[in-house]
CSV table of C-alpha atoms in Angstrom, one decimal:
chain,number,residue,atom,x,y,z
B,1,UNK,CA,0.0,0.0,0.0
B,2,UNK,CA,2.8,2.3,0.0
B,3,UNK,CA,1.9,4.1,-3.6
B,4,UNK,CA,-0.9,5.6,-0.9
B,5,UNK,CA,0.9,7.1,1.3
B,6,UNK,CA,2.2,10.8,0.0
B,7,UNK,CA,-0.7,10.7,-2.1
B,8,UNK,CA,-3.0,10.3,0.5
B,9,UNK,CA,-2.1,12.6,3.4
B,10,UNK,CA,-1.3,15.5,0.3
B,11,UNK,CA,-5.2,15.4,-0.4
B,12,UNK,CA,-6.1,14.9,3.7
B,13,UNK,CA,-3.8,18.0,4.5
B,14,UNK,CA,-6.3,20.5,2.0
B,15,UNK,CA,-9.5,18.4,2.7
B,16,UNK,CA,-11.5,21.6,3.4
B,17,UNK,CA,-10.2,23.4,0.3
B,18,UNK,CA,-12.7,21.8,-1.9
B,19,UNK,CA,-16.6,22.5,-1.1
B,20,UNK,CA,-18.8,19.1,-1.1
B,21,UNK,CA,-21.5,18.1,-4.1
B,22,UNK,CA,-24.9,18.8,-2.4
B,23,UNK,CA,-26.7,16.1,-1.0
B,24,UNK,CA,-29.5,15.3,-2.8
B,25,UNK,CA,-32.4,12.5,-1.4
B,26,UNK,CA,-32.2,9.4,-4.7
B,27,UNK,CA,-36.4,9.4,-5.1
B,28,UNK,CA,-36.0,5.8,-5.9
B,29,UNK,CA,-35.8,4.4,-2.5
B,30,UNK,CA,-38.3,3.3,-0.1
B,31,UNK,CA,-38.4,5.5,3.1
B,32,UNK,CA,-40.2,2.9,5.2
B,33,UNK,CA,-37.6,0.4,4.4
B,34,UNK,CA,-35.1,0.0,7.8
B,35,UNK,CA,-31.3,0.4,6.7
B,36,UNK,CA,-29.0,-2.4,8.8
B,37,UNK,CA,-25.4,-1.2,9.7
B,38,UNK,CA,-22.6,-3.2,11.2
B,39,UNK,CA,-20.1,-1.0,11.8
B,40,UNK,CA,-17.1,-0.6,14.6
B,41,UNK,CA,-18.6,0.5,18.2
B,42,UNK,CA,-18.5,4.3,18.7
B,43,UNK,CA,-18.5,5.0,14.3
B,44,UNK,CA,-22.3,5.5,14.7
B,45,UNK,CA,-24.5,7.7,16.9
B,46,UNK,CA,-28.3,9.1,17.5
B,47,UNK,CA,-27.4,12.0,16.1
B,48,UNK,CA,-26.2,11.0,12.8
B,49,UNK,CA,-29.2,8.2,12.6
B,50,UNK,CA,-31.5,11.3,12.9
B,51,UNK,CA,-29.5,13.4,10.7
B,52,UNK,CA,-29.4,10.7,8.2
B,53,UNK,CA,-33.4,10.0,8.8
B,54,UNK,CA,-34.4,13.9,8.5
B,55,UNK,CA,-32.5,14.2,4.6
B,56,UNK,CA,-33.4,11.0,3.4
B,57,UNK,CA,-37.0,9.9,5.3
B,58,UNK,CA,-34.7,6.4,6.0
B,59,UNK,CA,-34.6,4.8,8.9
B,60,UNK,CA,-31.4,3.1,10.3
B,61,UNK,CA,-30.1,0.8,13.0
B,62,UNK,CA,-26.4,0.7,14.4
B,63,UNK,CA,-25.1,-2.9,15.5
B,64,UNK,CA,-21.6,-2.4,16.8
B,65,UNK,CA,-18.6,-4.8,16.6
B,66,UNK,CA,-15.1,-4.6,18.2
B,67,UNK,CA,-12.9,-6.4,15.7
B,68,UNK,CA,-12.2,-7.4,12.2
B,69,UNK,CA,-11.9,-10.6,13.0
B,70,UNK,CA,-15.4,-10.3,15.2
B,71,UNK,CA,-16.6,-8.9,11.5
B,72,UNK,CA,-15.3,-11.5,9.5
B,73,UNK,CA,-16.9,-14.3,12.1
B,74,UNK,CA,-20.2,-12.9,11.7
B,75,UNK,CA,-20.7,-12.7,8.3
B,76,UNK,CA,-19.3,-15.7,7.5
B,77,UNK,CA,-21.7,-17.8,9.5
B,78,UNK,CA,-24.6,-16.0,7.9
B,79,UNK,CA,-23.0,-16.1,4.4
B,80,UNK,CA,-23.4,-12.4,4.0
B,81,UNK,CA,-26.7,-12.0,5.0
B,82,UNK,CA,-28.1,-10.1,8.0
B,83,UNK,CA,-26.8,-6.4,7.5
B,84,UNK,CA,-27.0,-4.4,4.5
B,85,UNK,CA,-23.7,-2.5,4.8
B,86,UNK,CA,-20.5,-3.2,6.9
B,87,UNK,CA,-17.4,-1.1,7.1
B,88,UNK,CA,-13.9,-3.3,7.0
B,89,UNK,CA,-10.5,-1.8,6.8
B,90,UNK,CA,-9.3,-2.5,3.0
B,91,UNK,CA,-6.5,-4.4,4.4
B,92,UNK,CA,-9.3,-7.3,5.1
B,93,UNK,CA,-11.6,-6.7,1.7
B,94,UNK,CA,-9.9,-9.0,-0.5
B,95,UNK,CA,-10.5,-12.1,2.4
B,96,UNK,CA,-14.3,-11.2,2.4
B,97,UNK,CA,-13.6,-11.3,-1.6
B,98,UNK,CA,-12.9,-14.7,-1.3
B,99,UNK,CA,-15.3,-16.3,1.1
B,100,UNK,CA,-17.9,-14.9,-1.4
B,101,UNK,CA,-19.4,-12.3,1.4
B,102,UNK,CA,-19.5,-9.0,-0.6
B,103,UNK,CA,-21.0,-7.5,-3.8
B,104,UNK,CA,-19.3,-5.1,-6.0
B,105,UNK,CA,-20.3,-1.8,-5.4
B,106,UNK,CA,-22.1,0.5,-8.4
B,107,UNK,CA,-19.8,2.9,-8.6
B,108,UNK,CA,-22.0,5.1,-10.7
B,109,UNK,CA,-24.7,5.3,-7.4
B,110,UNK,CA,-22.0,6.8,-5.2
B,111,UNK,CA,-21.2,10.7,-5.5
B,112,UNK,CA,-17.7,10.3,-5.1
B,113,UNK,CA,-16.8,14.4,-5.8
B,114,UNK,CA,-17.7,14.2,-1.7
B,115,UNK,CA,-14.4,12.2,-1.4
B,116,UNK,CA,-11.1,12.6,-1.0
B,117,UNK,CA,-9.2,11.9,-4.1
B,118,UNK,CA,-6.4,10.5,-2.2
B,119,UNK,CA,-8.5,8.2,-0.1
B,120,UNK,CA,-9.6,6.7,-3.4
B,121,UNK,CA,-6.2,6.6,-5.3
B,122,UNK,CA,-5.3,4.7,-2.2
B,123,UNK,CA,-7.9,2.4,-1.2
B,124,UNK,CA,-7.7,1.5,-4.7
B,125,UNK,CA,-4.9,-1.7,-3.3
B,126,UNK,CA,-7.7,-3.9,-1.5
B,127,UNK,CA,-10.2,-1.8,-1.7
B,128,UNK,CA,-10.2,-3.0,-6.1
B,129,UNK,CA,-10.8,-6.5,-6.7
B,130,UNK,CA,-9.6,-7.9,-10.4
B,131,UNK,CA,-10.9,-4.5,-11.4
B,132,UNK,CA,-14.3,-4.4,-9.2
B,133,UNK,CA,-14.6,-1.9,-6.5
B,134,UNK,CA,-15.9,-3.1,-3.3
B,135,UNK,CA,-14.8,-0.6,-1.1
B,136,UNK,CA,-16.0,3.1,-1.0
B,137,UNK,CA,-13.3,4.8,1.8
B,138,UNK,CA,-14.8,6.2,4.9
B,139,UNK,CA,-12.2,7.0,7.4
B,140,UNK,CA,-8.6,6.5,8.4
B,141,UNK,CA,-6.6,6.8,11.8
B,142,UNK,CA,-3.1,5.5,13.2
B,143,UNK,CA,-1.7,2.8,15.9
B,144,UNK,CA,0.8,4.3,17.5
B,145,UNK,CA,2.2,5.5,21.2
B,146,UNK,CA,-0.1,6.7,23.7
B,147,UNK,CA,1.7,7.8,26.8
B,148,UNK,CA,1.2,9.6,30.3
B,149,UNK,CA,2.6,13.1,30.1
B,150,UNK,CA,3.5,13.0,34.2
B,151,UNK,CA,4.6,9.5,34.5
B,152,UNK,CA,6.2,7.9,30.9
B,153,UNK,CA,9.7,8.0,30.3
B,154,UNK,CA,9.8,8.9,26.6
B,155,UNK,CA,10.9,12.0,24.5
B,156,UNK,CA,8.3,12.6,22.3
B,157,UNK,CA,10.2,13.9,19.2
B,158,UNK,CA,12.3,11.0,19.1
B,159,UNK,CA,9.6,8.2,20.2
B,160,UNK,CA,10.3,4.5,19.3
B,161,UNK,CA,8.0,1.3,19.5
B,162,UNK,CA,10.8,0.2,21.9
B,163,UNK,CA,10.2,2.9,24.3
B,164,UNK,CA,6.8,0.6,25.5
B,165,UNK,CA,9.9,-2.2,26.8
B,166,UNK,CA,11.9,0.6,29.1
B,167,UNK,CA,12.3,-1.1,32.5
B,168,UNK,CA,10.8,2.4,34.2
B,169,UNK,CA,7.7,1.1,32.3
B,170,UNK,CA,7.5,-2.2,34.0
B,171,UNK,CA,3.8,-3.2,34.7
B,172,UNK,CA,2.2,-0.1,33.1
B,173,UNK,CA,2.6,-0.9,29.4
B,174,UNK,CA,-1.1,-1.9,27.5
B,175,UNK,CA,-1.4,-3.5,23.9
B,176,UNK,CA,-3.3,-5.5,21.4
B,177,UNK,CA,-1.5,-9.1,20.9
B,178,UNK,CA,-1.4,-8.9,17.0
B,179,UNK,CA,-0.3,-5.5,16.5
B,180,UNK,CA,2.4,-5.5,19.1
B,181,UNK,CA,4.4,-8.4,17.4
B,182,UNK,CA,4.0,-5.8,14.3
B,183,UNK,CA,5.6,-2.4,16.8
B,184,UNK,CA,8.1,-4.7,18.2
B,185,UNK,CA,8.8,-6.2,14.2
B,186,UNK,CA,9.5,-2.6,13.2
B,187,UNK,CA,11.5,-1.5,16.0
B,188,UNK,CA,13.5,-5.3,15.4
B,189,UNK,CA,13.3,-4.3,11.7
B,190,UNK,CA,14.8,-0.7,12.3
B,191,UNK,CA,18.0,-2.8,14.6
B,192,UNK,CA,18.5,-5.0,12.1
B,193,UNK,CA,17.4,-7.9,14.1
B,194,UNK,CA,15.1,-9.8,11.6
B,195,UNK,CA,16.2,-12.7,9.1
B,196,UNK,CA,13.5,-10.5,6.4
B,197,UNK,CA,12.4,-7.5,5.3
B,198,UNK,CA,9.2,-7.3,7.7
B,199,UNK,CA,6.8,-6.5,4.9
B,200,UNK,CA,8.2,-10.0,3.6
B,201,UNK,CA,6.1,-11.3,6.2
B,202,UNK,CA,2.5,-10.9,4.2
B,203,UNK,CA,3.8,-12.5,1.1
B,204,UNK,CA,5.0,-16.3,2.3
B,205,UNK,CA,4.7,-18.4,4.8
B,206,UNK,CA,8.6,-18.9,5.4
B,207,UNK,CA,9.3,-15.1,6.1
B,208,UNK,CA,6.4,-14.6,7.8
B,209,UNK,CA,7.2,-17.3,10.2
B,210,UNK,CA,11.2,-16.9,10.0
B,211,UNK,CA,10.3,-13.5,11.3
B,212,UNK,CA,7.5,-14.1,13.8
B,213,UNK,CA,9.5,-16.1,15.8
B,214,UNK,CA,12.5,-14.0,16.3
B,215,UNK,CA,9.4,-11.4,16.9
B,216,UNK,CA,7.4,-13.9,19.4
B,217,UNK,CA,11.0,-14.5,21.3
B,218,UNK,CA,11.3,-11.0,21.8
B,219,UNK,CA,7.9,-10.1,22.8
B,220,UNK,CA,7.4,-13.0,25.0
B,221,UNK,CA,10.9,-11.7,27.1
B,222,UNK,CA,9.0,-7.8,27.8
B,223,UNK,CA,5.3,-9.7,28.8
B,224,UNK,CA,5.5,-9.3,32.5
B,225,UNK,CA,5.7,-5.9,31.8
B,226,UNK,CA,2.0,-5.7,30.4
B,227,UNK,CA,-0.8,-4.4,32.6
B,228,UNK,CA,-3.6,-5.6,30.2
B,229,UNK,CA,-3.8,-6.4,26.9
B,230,UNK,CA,-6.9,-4.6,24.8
B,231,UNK,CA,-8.6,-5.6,21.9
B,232,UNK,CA,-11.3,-3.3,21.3
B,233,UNK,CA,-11.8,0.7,21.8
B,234,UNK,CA,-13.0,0.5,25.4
B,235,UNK,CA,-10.2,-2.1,26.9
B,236,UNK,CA,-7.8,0.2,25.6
B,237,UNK,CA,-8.9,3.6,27.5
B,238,UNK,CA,-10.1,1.3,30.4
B,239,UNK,CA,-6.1,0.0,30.5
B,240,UNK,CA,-5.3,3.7,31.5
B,241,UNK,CA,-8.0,4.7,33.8
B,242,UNK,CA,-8.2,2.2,35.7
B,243,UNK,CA,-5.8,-0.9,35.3
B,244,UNK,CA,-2.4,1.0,35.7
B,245,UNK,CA,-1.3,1.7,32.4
B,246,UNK,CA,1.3,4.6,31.3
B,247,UNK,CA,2.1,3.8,28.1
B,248,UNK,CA,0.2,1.8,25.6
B,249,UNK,CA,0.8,1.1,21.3
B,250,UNK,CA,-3.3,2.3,20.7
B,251,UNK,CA,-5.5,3.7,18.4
B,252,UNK,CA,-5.3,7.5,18.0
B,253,UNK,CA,-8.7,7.5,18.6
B,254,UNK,CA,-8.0,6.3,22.5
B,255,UNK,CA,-5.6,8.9,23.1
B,256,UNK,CA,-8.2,11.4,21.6
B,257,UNK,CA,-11.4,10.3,23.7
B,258,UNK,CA,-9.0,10.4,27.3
B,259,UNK,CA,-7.6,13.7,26.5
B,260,UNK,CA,-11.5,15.1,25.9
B,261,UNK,CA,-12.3,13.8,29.6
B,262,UNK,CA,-9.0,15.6,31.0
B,263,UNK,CA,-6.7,13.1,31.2
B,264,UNK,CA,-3.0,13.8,30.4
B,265,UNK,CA,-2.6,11.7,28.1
B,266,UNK,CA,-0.6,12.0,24.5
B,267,UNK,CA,-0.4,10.4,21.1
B,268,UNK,CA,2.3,10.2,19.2
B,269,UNK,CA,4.3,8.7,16.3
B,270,UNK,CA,7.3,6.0,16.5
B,271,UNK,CA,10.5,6.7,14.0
B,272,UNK,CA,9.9,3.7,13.0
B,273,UNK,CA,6.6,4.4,11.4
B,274,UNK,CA,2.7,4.5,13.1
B,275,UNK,CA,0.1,2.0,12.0
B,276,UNK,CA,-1.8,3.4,9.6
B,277,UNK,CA,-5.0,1.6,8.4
B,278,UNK,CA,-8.1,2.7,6.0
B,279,UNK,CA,-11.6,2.1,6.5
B,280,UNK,CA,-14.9,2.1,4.2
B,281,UNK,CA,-18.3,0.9,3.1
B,282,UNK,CA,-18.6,-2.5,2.1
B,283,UNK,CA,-22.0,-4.5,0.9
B,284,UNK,CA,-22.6,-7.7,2.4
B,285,UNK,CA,-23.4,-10.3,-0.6
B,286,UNK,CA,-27.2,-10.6,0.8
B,287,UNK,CA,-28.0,-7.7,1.6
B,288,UNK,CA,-31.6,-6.6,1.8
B,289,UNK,CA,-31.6,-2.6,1.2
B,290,UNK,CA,-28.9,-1.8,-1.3
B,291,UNK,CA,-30.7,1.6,-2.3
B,292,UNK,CA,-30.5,2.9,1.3
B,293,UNK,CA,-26.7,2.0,1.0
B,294,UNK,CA,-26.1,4.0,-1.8
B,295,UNK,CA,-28.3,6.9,0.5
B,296,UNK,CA,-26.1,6.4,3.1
B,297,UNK,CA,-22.9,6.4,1.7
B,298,UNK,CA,-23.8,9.6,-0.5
B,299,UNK,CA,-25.0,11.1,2.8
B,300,UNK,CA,-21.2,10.4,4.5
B,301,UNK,CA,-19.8,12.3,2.1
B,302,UNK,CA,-20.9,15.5,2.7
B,303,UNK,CA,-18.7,18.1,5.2
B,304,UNK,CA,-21.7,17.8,8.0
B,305,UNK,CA,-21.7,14.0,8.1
B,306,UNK,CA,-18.1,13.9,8.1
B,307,UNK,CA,-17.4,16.4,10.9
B,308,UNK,CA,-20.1,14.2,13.2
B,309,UNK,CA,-18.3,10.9,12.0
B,310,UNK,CA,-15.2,12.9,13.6
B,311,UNK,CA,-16.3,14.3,16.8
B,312,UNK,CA,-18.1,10.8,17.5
B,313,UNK,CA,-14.9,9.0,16.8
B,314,UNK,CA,-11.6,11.6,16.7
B,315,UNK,CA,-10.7,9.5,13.2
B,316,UNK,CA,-10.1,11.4,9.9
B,317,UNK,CA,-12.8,11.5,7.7
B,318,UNK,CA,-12.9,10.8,3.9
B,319,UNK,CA,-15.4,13.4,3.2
B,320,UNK,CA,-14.4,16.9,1.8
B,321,UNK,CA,-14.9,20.0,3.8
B,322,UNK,CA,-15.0,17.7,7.0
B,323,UNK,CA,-12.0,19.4,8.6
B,324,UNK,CA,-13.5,23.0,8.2
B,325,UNK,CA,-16.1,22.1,10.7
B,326,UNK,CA,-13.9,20.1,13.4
B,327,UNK,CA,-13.7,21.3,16.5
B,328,UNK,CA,-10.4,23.3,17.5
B,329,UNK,CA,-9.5,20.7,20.1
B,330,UNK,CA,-9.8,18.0,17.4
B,331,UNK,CA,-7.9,19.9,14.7
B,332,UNK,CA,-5.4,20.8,17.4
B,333,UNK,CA,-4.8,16.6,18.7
B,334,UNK,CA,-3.9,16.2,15.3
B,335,UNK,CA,-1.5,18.8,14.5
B,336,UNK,CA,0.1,17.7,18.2
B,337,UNK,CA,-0.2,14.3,17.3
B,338,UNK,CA,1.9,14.4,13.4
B,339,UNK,CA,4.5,16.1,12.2
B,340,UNK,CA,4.5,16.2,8.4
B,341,UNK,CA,7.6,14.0,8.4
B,342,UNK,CA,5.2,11.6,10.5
B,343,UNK,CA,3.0,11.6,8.5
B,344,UNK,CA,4.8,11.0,5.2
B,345,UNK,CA,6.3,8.0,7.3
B,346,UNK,CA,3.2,6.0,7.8
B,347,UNK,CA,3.6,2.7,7.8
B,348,UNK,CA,0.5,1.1,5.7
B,349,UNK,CA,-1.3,-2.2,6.9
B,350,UNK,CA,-0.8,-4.7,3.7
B,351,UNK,CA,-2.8,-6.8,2.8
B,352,UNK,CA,-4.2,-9.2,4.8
B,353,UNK,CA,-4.9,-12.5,3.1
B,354,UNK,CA,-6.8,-15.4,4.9
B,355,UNK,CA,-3.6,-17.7,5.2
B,356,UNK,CA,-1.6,-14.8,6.8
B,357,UNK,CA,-4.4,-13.4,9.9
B,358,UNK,CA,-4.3,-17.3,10.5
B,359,UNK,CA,-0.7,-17.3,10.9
B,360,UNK,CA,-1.2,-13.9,12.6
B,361,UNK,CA,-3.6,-15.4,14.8
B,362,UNK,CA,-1.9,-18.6,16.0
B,363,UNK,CA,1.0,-16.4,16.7
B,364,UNK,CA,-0.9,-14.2,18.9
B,365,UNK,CA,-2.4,-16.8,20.8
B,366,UNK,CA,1.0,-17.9,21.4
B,367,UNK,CA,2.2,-14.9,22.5
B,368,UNK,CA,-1.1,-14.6,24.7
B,369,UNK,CA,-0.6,-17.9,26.3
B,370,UNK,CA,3.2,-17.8,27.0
């Protein structure tokens, strides 16, 4: 995915320079007909249900999952049926591809001038399946450091994923299993320390697993350091507020949602590059309202839908003119958060295929267990 990455944040940095199409309301679909979303906990609230409801007459209901993988499980034991749109990170779209989950989207339903150019350029790797899109980009945010200004031992223009393993860190440091092997990979990567290139990793079995071991090994030696793992939104801020934590590899969006309640807590970017990962609308294969999709995804991208998806979630939205109506202490985590060398330094989930989050996962659950 790295032909996204200066493309990407060059259109995000002058988002609000270009005005929106106007939403208009497709005559075609049924307002009486209920629109089913499965989308991440916290993506959707009352108040952009009601938005949504009062331009297009549609109602919608929000079912919230924590994981991809939590995704993933659902729809594949319903064979794509049960929700009428979903919202993946692209990393994950050619796996649903190939259990047969999705449907192509009609690209000529979608008002994509309410989009980010660069989003699309670069959700076009996952997102484009042997020339079918599937994937209409929503949203994108970063894994990186989260830290306690008063009690973490770090410098923060000079942060490194090793900084979690300090000994002054001991029994304060929170992560997710999977993604942690990937920080301490990087910071191995960065030393030298690993037999390939870690990107290597997502493209055969023998480097992924040459690597992942020396990875495993190393993570395995910091794990009594850990004062809880997280795997989903709420574990991650709960590892700081209550369970101990100083430091943490999180979501920006954690970071984000403790400094808006007062807590003194910072985000920040690694040398070694943050996590960056892309999300967007996705059509289950079954689904039972496909016009109300195309209402829904047409209402997203419009500055006012954007700016709510935003404030609800402290991700960047793909909709133009969203950034104009941000909050100044959202604009300002941001600008605290990146600097532009960070952010032409981001460090691209690849894809995911099915035989690698297996690998991924037993790996984890080693690590986990050990």
């Amino acid at each position: 995915m790295s032909i996204s990455r200066r493309q990407f944040l060059k259109g995000a940095s002058v988002a609000g320079a270009v005005a929106a199409t106007p939403f208009s309301i497709s005559k075609a679909v049924a307002a009486n007909k209920e629109l089913k979303i499965y989308a991440w906990a916290g993506y959707i609230t009352d108040e952009m249900l009601a938005d949504f409801k009062a331009k297009t007459g549609i109602n919608a209901t929000f079912t919230p999952y924590g994981t991809n993988d939590e995704l993933m499980n659902s729809l594949r034991a319903t064979d794509g049926t049960g929700f009428d749109i979903i919202m993946p990170t692209v990393d994950r779209v050619p796996g649903y591809v190939d259990y047969d989950l999705v449907q192509p989207l009609d690209t000529t339903r979608i008002k994509w001038d309410g989009c980010l150019d660069s989003a699309m350029s670069g959700s076009e790797v996952g997102g484009v399946v042997e020339g079918k899109r599937y994937f209409a980009p929503s949203d994108w945010g970063t894994e990186a450091i989260a830290y306690h200004k008063d009690y973490a031992d770090v410098d923060p223009k000079n942060l490194s994923y090793g900084d979690l393993w300090k000994p002054e860190h001991a029994g304060g440091v929170t992560v997710r299993g999977h993604s942690a092997l990937v920080g301490i990979g990087l910071w191995l990567e960065k030393m030298g320390k690993l037999p390939f290139p870690l990107l290597e990793s997502y493209k055969s079995e023998k480097a992924m697993r040459a690597n992942f071991d020396v990875i495993l090994k190393e993570a395995v030696a910091h794990k009594d350091m850990i004062a809880q793992f997280w795997s989903t939104e709420n574990e991650a801020q709960g590892a700081f507020r209550t369970n101990g934590a100083v430091i943490g590899q999180t979501w920006d969006s954690t970071a984000f949602k403790l400094g808006e309640e007062g807590e003194p807590i910072a985000y920040g970017a690694p040398k070694e590059g943050a996590l960056a990962w892309m999300e967007g609308f996705v059509i289950p294969k079954n689904a039972n309202n496909v016009d109300a999709v195309y209402e829904f995804i047409n209402w997203y991208y419009t500055p006012e839908a954007g700016a709510m998806f935003v404030k609800a979630t402290g991700y960047n939205s793909t909709a133009k003119g969203a950034s104009e109506l941000l909050p100044e202490s959202t604009k300002a985590f941001f600008n605290n958060s990146y600097s532009q060398q960070d952010l032409a330094n981001l460090w691209w989930w690849p894809i995911q295929e099915p035989w690698y989050v297996a690998l991924r996962n037993e790996y984890q659950d080693r690590y986990l267990s050990a």
